[in-house]
Amino acid sequence: MAEINADREAHGKKPFDDDDDPPVPTKKRRDNTSKKKLARRKKAGFKTVTKSTTDPDCGVFMKGKHQRQFSYEAHAACDKNGYVLEAVGTPGNVHV
């Protein structure tokens, strides 16, 4: 640390503090969720989670007013010619 501070002073910069403590965040991390939505969640109290007994890794998929079902989704990245470069499988309730 002394070598780094000597180099900083040679370049006209302020030296670092010698304490090894991690920096303390100045502000509380802020969530982007609106106050109205947070109040609604708090009022609801608890949340019912639907989980499959046979395959706990899958998720509940629902689109519009269609029937809800346990499923997986496949996400593919293609090049300009349509060749699949990479494919990823996720549970049905994960949006990528």
Coordinates of N, CA and C in Angstrom, one line a residue:
M1 N 0.8 -1.2 0.0 CA 0.0 0.0 0.0 C 0.9 1.3 0.0
A2 N 2.0 1.2 0.7 CA 2.9 2.3 0.7 C 3.5 2.6 -0.7
E3 N 3.8 1.6 -1.4 CA 4.3 1.8 -2.8 C 3.2 2.4 -3.7
I4 N 2.0 2.0 -3.5 CA 0.9 2.6 -4.3 C 0.7 4.0 -4.0
N5 N 0.7 4.3 -2.7 CA 0.5 5.7 -2.3 C 1.7 6.6 -2.7
A6 N 2.9 6.1 -2.7 CA 4.1 6.9 -3.2 C 3.9 7.2 -4.7
D7 N 3.4 6.2 -5.5 CA 3.2 6.4 -6.9 C 2.1 7.4 -7.1
R8 N 1.1 7.4 -6.3 CA 0.0 8.3 -6.5 C 0.4 9.7 -6.2
E9 N 1.2 9.9 -5.1 CA 1.8 11.2 -4.8 C 2.7 11.8 -5.8
A10 N 3.5 10.8 -6.5 CA 4.4 11.2 -7.5 C 3.6 11.8 -8.7
H11 N 2.4 11.3 -8.9 CA 1.6 11.7 -10.1 C 0.6 12.8 -9.7
G12 N 0.7 13.4 -8.4 CA -0.1 14.5 -8.0 C -1.5 14.1 -7.6
K13 N -1.7 12.8 -7.2 CA -3.0 12.4 -6.7 C -3.0 12.2 -5.2
K14 N -4.2 12.1 -4.7 CA -4.4 12.0 -3.2 C -4.1 10.5 -2.9
P15 N -3.3 10.2 -1.8 CA -3.1 8.8 -1.4 C -4.3 8.2 -0.8
F16 N -4.3 6.8 -0.9 CA -5.4 6.0 -0.4 C -5.3 6.0 1.2
D17 N -6.4 5.7 1.8 CA -6.4 5.5 3.3 C -5.8 4.1 3.5
D18 N -5.2 3.9 4.7 CA -4.5 2.6 4.9 C -5.4 1.6 5.6
D19 N -6.6 2.0 5.9 CA -7.5 1.0 6.6 C -8.0 0.0 5.6
D20 N -8.1 -1.3 6.1 CA -8.6 -2.4 5.3 C -10.1 -2.6 5.3
D21 N -10.8 -1.7 5.9 CA -12.3 -1.9 6.0 C -12.9 -1.7 4.7
P22 N -13.9 -2.5 4.3 CA -14.6 -2.2 3.0 C -15.3 -0.9 3.1
P23 N -15.5 -0.3 1.9 CA -16.3 1.0 1.9 C -17.7 0.8 2.3
V24 N -18.2 1.8 3.0 CA -19.6 1.7 3.5 C -20.5 2.4 2.5
P25 N -21.6 1.7 2.0 CA -22.5 2.3 1.0 C -23.1 3.6 1.6
T26 N -23.2 4.6 0.8 CA -23.7 5.9 1.3 C -25.2 5.9 1.3
K27 N -25.8 5.2 0.4 CA -27.3 5.3 0.3 C -27.9 3.8 0.4
K28 N -29.1 3.8 0.8 CA -29.8 2.5 0.9 C -30.1 2.1 -0.5
R29 N -29.9 0.8 -0.8 CA -30.3 0.3 -2.2 C -31.8 0.4 -2.4
R30 N -32.1 0.9 -3.5 CA -33.5 1.2 -3.8 C -34.1 0.2 -4.8
D31 N -35.3 -0.3 -4.5 CA -36.0 -1.2 -5.4 C -36.8 -0.4 -6.4
N32 N -36.9 -0.9 -7.6 CA -37.7 -0.2 -8.6 C -39.2 -0.4 -8.5
T33 N -39.6 -1.2 -7.5 CA -41.0 -1.6 -7.4 C -41.8 -0.3 -6.8
S34 N -42.9 0.0 -7.4 CA -43.7 1.2 -7.0 C -44.3 1.0 -5.6
K35 N -44.5 2.1 -4.9 CA -45.1 2.1 -3.6 C -46.5 1.4 -3.6
K36 N -47.2 1.6 -4.6 CA -48.6 1.1 -4.7 C -48.5 -0.5 -4.8
K37 N -47.6 -1.0 -5.6 CA -47.4 -2.4 -5.7 C -46.9 -3.0 -4.4
L38 N -46.0 -2.3 -3.7 CA -45.4 -2.8 -2.4 C -46.6 -2.9 -1.4
A39 N -47.4 -1.9 -1.4 CA -48.5 -1.9 -0.4 C -49.5 -3.0 -0.7
R40 N -49.8 -3.3 -2.0 CA -50.6 -4.4 -2.4 C -50.1 -5.7 -1.9
R41 N -48.8 -5.9 -2.1 CA -48.1 -7.1 -1.7 C -48.2 -7.3 -0.2
K42 N -48.0 -6.2 0.6 CA -48.0 -6.3 2.0 C -49.4 -6.6 2.5
K43 N -50.4 -6.0 1.8 CA -51.8 -6.2 2.2 C -52.2 -7.7 2.0
A44 N -51.7 -8.3 0.9 CA -52.1 -9.7 0.6 C -51.6 -10.6 1.6
G45 N -50.5 -10.3 2.3 CA -50.0 -11.1 3.4 C -49.2 -12.3 3.0
F46 N -49.7 -13.3 2.3 CA -49.0 -14.5 1.9 C -49.2 -14.8 0.5
K47 N -48.4 -15.6 -0.1 CA -48.5 -16.0 -1.5 C -48.5 -17.5 -1.6
T48 N -49.4 -18.0 -2.4 CA -49.5 -19.4 -2.6 C -48.7 -19.8 -3.8
V49 N -47.7 -20.7 -3.6 CA -46.8 -21.2 -4.6 C -47.3 -22.5 -5.2
T50 N -47.5 -22.6 -6.5 CA -47.8 -23.9 -7.1 C -46.6 -24.6 -7.5
K51 N -46.4 -25.8 -7.0 CA -45.2 -26.6 -7.3 C -45.5 -28.0 -7.7
S52 N -44.9 -28.5 -8.7 CA -45.2 -29.9 -9.2 C -44.6 -30.9 -8.2
T53 N -45.3 -31.9 -8.0 CA -44.8 -33.0 -7.1 C -43.9 -34.0 -7.8
T54 N -44.1 -34.1 -9.1 CA -43.3 -35.1 -9.9 C -42.0 -34.4 -10.4
D55 N -42.1 -33.1 -10.8 CA -40.9 -32.4 -11.3 C -40.8 -31.0 -10.7
P56 N -40.1 -30.9 -9.6 CA -40.1 -29.6 -8.9 C -39.3 -28.5 -9.6
D57 N -38.5 -28.9 -10.6 CA -37.7 -27.9 -11.4 C -38.6 -27.1 -12.4
C58 N -39.7 -27.6 -12.8 CA -40.5 -27.0 -13.9 C -41.3 -25.8 -13.3
G59 N -41.8 -24.9 -14.1 CA -42.6 -23.8 -13.6 C -43.9 -23.7 -14.3
V60 N -44.8 -22.9 -13.7 CA -46.2 -22.8 -14.2 C -46.1 -21.8 -15.4
F61 N -46.6 -22.2 -16.5 CA -46.6 -21.4 -17.7 C -48.1 -21.0 -18.0
M62 N -48.3 -19.7 -18.2 CA -49.6 -19.2 -18.6 C -49.4 -18.0 -19.5
K63 N -50.2 -18.0 -20.5 CA -50.2 -17.0 -21.6 C -51.6 -16.5 -21.8
G64 N -51.8 -15.2 -21.5 CA -53.1 -14.6 -21.7 C -54.1 -15.3 -20.8
K65 N -55.2 -15.8 -21.4 CA -56.3 -16.5 -20.7 C -56.2 -18.0 -20.9
H66 N -55.1 -18.5 -21.4 CA -54.9 -19.9 -21.7 C -54.8 -20.7 -20.4
Q67 N -54.9 -22.0 -20.5 CA -54.8 -22.8 -19.4 C -53.4 -22.8 -18.8
R68 N -53.3 -22.8 -17.4 CA -52.0 -22.9 -16.8 C -51.6 -24.3 -16.8
Q69 N -50.3 -24.5 -17.0 CA -49.7 -25.8 -17.0 C -48.2 -25.8 -16.6
F70 N -47.7 -26.9 -16.1 CA -46.3 -27.0 -15.8 C -45.5 -27.2 -17.1
S71 N -44.5 -26.5 -17.3 CA -43.7 -26.6 -18.5 C -42.3 -26.1 -18.4
Y72 N -41.6 -26.3 -19.5 CA -40.3 -25.7 -19.7 C -40.3 -24.8 -20.9
E73 N -39.4 -23.9 -21.0 CA -39.3 -23.1 -22.2 C -37.9 -23.2 -22.8
A74 N -37.8 -23.2 -24.1 CA -36.5 -23.3 -24.8 C -36.2 -21.9 -25.5
H75 N -35.0 -21.4 -25.1 CA -34.6 -20.1 -25.7 C -33.4 -20.3 -26.6
A76 N -33.5 -19.8 -27.8 CA -32.4 -20.1 -28.8 C -31.9 -18.8 -29.4
A77 N -30.6 -18.7 -29.5 CA -29.9 -17.6 -30.2 C -29.5 -18.0 -31.5
C78 N -29.9 -17.3 -32.6 CA -29.6 -17.7 -34.0 C -28.8 -16.6 -34.7
D79 N -28.0 -17.0 -35.7 CA -27.3 -16.0 -36.5 C -28.2 -15.6 -37.6
K80 N -27.7 -14.8 -38.5 CA -28.5 -14.2 -39.6 C -29.0 -15.3 -40.6
N81 N -28.4 -16.4 -40.7 CA -28.8 -17.5 -41.6 C -29.8 -18.5 -40.9
G82 N -30.1 -18.3 -39.7 CA -31.0 -19.1 -39.0 C -30.4 -20.3 -38.3
Y83 N -29.1 -20.4 -38.2 CA -28.5 -21.5 -37.5 C -28.5 -21.2 -36.0
V84 N -28.8 -22.2 -35.2 CA -28.9 -22.0 -33.7 C -27.4 -22.0 -33.2
L85 N -27.1 -20.9 -32.5 CA -25.8 -20.8 -31.9 C -25.7 -21.3 -30.5
E86 N -26.8 -21.0 -29.8 CA -26.9 -21.4 -28.4 C -28.3 -21.7 -28.0
A87 N -28.6 -22.7 -27.2 CA -29.9 -22.9 -26.7 C -29.9 -23.1 -25.2
V88 N -30.9 -22.6 -24.5 CA -31.0 -22.7 -23.1 C -32.4 -23.1 -22.7
G89 N -32.6 -24.0 -21.8 CA -33.9 -24.4 -21.3 C -34.1 -23.9 -19.9
T90 N -35.3 -23.3 -19.7 CA -35.6 -22.7 -18.4 C -37.0 -23.2 -18.0
P91 N -37.3 -23.0 -16.7 CA -38.7 -23.3 -16.3 C -39.7 -22.4 -17.0
G92 N -41.0 -22.8 -17.0 CA -42.0 -22.1 -17.7 C -42.3 -20.7 -17.1
N93 N -42.0 -20.5 -15.9 CA -42.3 -19.2 -15.3 C -41.1 -18.2 -15.3
V94 N -40.0 -18.5 -16.0 CA -38.9 -17.6 -16.1 C -38.9 -17.0 -17.4
H95 N -38.8 -15.6 -17.4 CA -38.9 -14.9 -18.7 C -37.5 -14.3 -19.0
V96 N -36.9 -14.7 -20.1 CA -35.6 -14.3 -20.5 C -35.6 -13.4 -21.7

